């Protein structure tokens, strides 16, 4: 058991929460319809449906779209685990929350660094099969790296890059040694790709232990982080 310090924001991906969110999005994907809005100047613009907004966030974390022509080389060097389709929903919801959080907290950066912690990181990319199609999508540790910059620019092309608010630090905890090694390698490749695209890549640190063994150490080592976004999967706190 541990105590989360003040000013830590938690995304609890517990089974009940995921079930409720699946139901909510399932209903919206089926029943929501696009609406027309009148904007200044008399132009009519179509408001995106819930399904379209969801797909926008999903595409923002697709690794093949991020790496483009480099994905074939990356996937040939590193092997990533297959995941159930519901993982795509979970990661998309985390991506939406992460992008919203990083931009909403921007004005509080003067209080200190803004940091991201993934308690059960995994390999960094999940291979999701839906029907006969395969989608490589970023897992939660790399969502913290790409979503506040590249991801938000995909969703909001009107936001200039100097207005984006990346995390200063991303900390990932993964107890499996082989998985942690894969994560470190793909995180390094992802950071280089971000810089090549002109975005800021946050510092990235992997702890190869169980989260409960290192949580106090992490918060003590990074005391200059004024705000944390913590992602927890199936962990009771």
PDB file of C-alpha atoms in Angstrom, residues 100-112 114 163-165 226-227:
ATOM      1  CA  UNK A 100      -6.783  17.275 -22.512  1.00  0.00           C
ATOM      2  CA  UNK A 101      -4.821  17.206 -19.250  1.00  0.00           C
ATOM      3  CA  UNK A 102      -1.514  18.329 -20.742  1.00  0.00           C
ATOM      4  CA  UNK A 103      -3.081  21.390 -22.335  1.00  0.00           C
ATOM      5  CA  UNK A 104      -5.375  22.256 -19.420  1.00  0.00           C
ATOM      6  CA  UNK A 105      -2.457  22.235 -16.962  1.00  0.00           C
ATOM      7  CA  UNK A 106      -0.197  24.420 -19.123  1.00  0.00           C
ATOM      8  CA  UNK A 107      -0.698  27.594 -17.079  1.00  0.00           C
ATOM      9  CA  UNK A 108       0.467  25.816 -13.942  1.00  0.00           C
ATOM     10  CA  UNK A 109       3.872  24.947 -15.423  1.00  0.00           C
ATOM     11  CA  UNK A 110       5.324  27.907 -13.525  1.00  0.00           C
ATOM     12  CA  UNK A 111       4.852  25.863 -10.340  1.00  0.00           C
ATOM     13  CA  UNK A 112       7.210  23.144 -11.548  1.00  0.00           C
ATOM     14  CA  UNK A 114       4.632  18.365 -15.397  1.00  0.00           C
ATOM     15  CA  UNK A 163       1.368  26.437 -27.875  1.00  0.00           C
ATOM     16  CA  UNK A 164       1.629  22.694 -27.246  1.00  0.00           C
ATOM     17  CA  UNK A 165       2.438  21.500 -23.751  1.00  0.00           C
ATOM     18  CA  UNK A 226       4.717  19.818  -9.426  1.00  0.00           C
ATOM     19  CA  UNK A 227       2.024  17.785 -11.208  1.00  0.00           C
TER      20      UNK A 227
END
